[in-house]
GROMACS .gro file of C-alpha atoms in nm:
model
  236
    1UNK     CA    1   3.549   2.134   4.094
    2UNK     CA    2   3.683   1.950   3.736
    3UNK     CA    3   3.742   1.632   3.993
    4UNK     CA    4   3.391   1.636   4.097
    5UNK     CA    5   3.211   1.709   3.737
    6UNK     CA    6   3.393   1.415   3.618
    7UNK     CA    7   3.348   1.169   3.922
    8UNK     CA    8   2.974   1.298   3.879
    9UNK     CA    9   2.950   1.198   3.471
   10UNK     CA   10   3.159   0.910   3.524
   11UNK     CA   11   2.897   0.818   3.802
   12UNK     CA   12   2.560   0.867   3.582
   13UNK     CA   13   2.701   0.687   3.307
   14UNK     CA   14   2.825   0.348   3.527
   15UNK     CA   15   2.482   0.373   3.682
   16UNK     CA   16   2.325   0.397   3.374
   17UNK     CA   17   2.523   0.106   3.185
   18UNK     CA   18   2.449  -0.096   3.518
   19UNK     CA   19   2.057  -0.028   3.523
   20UNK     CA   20   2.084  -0.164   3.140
   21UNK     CA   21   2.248  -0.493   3.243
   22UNK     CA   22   2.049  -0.573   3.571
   23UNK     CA   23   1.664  -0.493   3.323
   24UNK     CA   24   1.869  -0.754   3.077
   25UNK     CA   25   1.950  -0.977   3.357
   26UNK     CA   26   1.616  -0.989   3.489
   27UNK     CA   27   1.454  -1.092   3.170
   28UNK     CA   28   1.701  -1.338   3.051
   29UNK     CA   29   1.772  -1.540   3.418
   30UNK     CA   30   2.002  -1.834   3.316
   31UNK     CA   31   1.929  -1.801   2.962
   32UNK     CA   32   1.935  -2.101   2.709
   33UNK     CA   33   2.331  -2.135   2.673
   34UNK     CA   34   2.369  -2.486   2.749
   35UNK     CA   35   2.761  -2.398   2.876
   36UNK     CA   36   2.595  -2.210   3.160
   37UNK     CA   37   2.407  -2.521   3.317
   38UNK     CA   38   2.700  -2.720   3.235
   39UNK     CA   39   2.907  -2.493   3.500
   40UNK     CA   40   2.694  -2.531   3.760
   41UNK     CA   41   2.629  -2.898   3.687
   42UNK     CA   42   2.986  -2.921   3.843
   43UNK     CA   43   2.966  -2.747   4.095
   44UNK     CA   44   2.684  -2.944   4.252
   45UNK     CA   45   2.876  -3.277   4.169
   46UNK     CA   46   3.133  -3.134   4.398
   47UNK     CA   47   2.890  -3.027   4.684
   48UNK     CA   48   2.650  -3.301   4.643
   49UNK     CA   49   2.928  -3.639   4.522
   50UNK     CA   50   3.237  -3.463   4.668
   51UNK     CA   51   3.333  -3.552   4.265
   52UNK     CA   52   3.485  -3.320   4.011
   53UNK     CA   53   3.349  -3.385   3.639
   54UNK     CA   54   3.494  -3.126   3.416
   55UNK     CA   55   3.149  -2.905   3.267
   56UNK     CA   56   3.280  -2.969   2.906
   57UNK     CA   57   3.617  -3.035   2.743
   58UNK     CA   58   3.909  -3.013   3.000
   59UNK     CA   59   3.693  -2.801   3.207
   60UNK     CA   60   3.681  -2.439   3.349
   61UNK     CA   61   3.788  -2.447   3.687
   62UNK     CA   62   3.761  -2.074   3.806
   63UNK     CA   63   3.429  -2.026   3.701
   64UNK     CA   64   3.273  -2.340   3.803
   65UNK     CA   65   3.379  -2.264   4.135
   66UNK     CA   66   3.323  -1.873   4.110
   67UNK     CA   67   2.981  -1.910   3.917
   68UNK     CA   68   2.861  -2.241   4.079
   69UNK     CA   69   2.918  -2.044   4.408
   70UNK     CA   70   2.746  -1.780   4.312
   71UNK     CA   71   2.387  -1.929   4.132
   72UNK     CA   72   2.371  -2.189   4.456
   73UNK     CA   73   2.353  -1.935   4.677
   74UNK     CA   74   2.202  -1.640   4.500
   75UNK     CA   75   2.038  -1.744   4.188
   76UNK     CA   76   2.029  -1.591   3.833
   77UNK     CA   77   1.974  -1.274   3.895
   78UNK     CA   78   2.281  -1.168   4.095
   79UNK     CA   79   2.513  -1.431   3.893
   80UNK     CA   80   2.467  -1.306   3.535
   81UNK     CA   81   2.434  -0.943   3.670
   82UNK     CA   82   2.793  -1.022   3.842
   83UNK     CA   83   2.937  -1.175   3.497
   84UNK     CA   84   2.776  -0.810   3.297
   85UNK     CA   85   2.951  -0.649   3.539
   86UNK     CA   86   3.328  -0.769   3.516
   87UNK     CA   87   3.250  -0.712   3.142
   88UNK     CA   88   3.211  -0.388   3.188
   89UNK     CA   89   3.533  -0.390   3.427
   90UNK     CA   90   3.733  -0.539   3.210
   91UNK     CA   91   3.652  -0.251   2.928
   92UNK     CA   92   3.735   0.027   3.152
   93UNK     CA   93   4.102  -0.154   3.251
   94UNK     CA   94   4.214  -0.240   2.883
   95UNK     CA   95   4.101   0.103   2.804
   96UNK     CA   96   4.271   0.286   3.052
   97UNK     CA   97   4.593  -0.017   3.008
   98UNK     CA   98   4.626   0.138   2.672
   99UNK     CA   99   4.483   0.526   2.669
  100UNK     CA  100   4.693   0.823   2.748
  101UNK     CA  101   4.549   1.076   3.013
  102UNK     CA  102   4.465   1.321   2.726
  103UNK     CA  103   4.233   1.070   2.601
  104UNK     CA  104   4.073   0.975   2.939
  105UNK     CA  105   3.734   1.141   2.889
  106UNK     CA  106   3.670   0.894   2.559
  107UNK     CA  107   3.635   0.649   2.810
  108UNK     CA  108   3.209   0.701   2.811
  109UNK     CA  109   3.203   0.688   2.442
  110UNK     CA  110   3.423   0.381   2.401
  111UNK     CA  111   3.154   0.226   2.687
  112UNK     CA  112   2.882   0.318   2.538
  113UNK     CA  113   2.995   0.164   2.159
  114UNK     CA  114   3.082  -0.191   2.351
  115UNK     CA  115   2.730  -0.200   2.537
  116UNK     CA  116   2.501  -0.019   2.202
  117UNK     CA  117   2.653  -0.318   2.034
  118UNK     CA  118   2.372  -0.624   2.124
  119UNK     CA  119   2.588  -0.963   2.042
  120UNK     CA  120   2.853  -0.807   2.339
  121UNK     CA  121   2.516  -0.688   2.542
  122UNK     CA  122   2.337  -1.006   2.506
  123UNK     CA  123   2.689  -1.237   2.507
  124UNK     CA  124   2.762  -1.067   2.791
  125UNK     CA  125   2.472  -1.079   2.983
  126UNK     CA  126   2.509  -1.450   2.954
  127UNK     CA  127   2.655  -1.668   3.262
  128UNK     CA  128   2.940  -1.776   3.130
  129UNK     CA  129   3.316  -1.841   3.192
  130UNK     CA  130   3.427  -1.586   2.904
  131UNK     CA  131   3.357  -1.286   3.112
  132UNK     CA  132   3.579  -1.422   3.409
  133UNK     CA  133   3.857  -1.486   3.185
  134UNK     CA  134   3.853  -1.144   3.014
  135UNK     CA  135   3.859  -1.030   3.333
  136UNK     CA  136   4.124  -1.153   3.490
  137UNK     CA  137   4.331  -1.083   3.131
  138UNK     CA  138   4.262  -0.739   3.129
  139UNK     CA  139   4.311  -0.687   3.475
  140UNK     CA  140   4.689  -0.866   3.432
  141UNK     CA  141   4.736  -0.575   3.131
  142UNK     CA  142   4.612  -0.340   3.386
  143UNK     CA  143   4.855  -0.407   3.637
  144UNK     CA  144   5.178  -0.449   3.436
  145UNK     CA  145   5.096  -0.108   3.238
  146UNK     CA  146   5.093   0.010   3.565
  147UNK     CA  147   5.410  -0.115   3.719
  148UNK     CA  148   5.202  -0.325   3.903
  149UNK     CA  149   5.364  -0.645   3.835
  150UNK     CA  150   5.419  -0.899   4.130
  151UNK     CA  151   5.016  -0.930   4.047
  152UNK     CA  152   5.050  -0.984   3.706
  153UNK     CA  153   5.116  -1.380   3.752
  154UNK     CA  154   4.821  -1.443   3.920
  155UNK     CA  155   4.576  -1.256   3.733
  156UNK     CA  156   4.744  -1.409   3.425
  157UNK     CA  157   4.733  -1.698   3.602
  158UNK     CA  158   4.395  -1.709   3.698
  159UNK     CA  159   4.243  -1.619   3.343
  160UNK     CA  160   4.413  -1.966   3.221
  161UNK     CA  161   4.209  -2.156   3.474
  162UNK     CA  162   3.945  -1.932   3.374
  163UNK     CA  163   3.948  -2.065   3.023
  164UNK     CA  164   4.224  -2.169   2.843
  165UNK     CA  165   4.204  -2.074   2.528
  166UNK     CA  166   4.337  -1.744   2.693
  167UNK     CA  167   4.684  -1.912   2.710
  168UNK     CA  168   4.742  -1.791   2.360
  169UNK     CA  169   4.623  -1.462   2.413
  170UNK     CA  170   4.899  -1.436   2.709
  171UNK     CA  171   5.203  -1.584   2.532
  172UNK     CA  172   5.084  -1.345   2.244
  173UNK     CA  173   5.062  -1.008   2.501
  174UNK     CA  174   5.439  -1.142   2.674
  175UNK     CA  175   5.593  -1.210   2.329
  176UNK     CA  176   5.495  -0.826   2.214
  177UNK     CA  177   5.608  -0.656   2.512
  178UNK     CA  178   5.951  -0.860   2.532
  179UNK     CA  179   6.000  -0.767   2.161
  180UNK     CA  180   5.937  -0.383   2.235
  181UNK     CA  181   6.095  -0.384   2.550
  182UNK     CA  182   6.471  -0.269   2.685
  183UNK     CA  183   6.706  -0.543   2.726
  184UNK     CA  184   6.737  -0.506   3.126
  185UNK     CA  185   6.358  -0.601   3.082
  186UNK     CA  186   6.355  -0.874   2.887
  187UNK     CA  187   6.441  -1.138   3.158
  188UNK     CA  188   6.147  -1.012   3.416
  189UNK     CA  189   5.931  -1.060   3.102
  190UNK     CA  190   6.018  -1.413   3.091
  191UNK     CA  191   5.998  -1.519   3.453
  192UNK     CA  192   5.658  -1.348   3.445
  193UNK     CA  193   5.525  -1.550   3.145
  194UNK     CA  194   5.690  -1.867   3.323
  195UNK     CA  195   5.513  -1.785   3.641
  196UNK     CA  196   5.174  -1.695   3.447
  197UNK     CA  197   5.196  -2.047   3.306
  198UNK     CA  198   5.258  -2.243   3.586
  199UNK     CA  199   4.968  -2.056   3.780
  200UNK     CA  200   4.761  -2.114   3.537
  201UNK     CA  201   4.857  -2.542   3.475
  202UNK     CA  202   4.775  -2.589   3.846
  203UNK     CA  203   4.385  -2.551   3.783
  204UNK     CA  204   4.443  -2.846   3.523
  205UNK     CA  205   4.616  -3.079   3.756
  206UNK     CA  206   4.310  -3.292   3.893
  207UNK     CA  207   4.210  -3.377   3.524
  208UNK     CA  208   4.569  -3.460   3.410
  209UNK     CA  209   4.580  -3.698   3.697
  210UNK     CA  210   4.246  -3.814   3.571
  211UNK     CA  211   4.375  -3.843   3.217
  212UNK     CA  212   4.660  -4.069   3.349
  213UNK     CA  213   4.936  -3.791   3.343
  214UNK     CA  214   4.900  -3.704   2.949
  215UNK     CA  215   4.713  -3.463   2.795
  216UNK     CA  216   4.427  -3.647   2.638
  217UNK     CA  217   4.180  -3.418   2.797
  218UNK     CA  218   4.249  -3.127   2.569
  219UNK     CA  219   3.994  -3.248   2.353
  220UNK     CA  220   3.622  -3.190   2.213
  221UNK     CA  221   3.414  -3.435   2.387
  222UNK     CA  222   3.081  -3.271   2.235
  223UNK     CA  223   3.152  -3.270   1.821
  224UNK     CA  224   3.485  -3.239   1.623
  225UNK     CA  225   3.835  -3.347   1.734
  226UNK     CA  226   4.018  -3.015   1.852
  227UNK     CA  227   4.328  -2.933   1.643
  228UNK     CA  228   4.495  -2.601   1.533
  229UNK     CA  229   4.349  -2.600   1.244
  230UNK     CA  230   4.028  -2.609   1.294
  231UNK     CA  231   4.031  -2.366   1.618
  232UNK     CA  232   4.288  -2.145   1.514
  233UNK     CA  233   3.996  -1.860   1.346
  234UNK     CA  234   3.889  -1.856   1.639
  235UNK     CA  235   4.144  -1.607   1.730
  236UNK     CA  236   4.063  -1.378   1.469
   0.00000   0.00000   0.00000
């Protein structure tokens, strides 16, 4: 009976969070974020030319595949409700990646903060690569909290070609998990983060090659040169 009152609340309040996102969907279609037409710009060079132009900077392969895919075929609607609804995925697994079972019904309140709060509503009801690449991250957390781990590479993996900024974010999650973990652990950590890495470079090949093997394409086509500096707050 306590299986089926929680299934049943945990129902009504996905159903409600969802009826939320598709009203905002409706409303906002592609919105004005330049970065969205930018992604599906490059898709249609590669179905139309057969050509792949990066949609800005080095490019974000995942998603202008994923999300070029999806607007060509099914239009705004069912593309920015798809990127609302990995956002709201991705909540539930790095809640649950870092929540003991005691604390499992805060889940709904934790939810409901992240939606009541309108720059992640209306950011997130945006078509966008960000949403893919939290996705994949938090699904990667997901999985190795879990013991899940041959996945972890690939998800990891996968949120690099996703965007990737997110490489930092990785090295950062690896680095505090070998430094709190047992010494019989610490190598598994480090072929993981190796394979995560590599994964994640292979969606980059195509405009390495195009940069003549060097990585001149890690760079801000549209306004200031890209350094450390100027990105690193970024992060914060």
């Amino acid at each position: 009976m306590q299986i089926i009152k929680k299934n049943y609340t945990f129902f009504i309040v996905i159903s409600f969070l969802l009826c939320i996102g598709i009203y905002i969907c409706k409303i906002k279609g592609y919105g004005s974020d330049i970065d969205t037409y930018s992604l599906i710009k490059t898709f249609l060079g590669v179905i139309d030319d057969g050509n792949y132009s990066p949609s800005r900077y080095y490019g974000h392969p995942v998603p202008e595949i994923l999300i070029g895919f999806l607007a060509y075929n099914f239009g705004s609607l069912i593309t920015a409700f798809f990127c609302y609804s990995i956002f709201l995925t991705s909540l539930y697994f790095f809640y649950k990646s870092f929540s003991d079972s005691k604390s499992s019904n805060n889940i709904y309140l934790f939810l409901f903060l992240c939606v009541s709060n309108p720059i992640l509503l209306f950011d997130n009801t945006n078509i966008s690569d960000f949403q893919l690449a939290m996705f994949f991250f938090s699904s990667g957390i997901f999985c190795y909290k879990k013991k899940r781990k041959y996945f972890v590479p690939l998800l990891f993996g996968l949120s690099i070609g996703s965007r990737l900024s997110f490489t930092l974010f990785i090295i950062l999650f690896f680095l505090h998990e070998y430094h709190f973990s047992d010494k019989k652990d610490k190598k598994e950590i480090i072929v993981q983060s190796a394979y995560s890495l590599f994964i994640g470079g292979l969606f980059y090949l195509n405009v390495f090659f195009q940069s003549h093997l060097n990585l001149s394409f890690i760079k801000n086509t549209g306004g200031p040169p890209l350094n450390l500096i100027d990105i690193l707050p970024r992060f914060f």
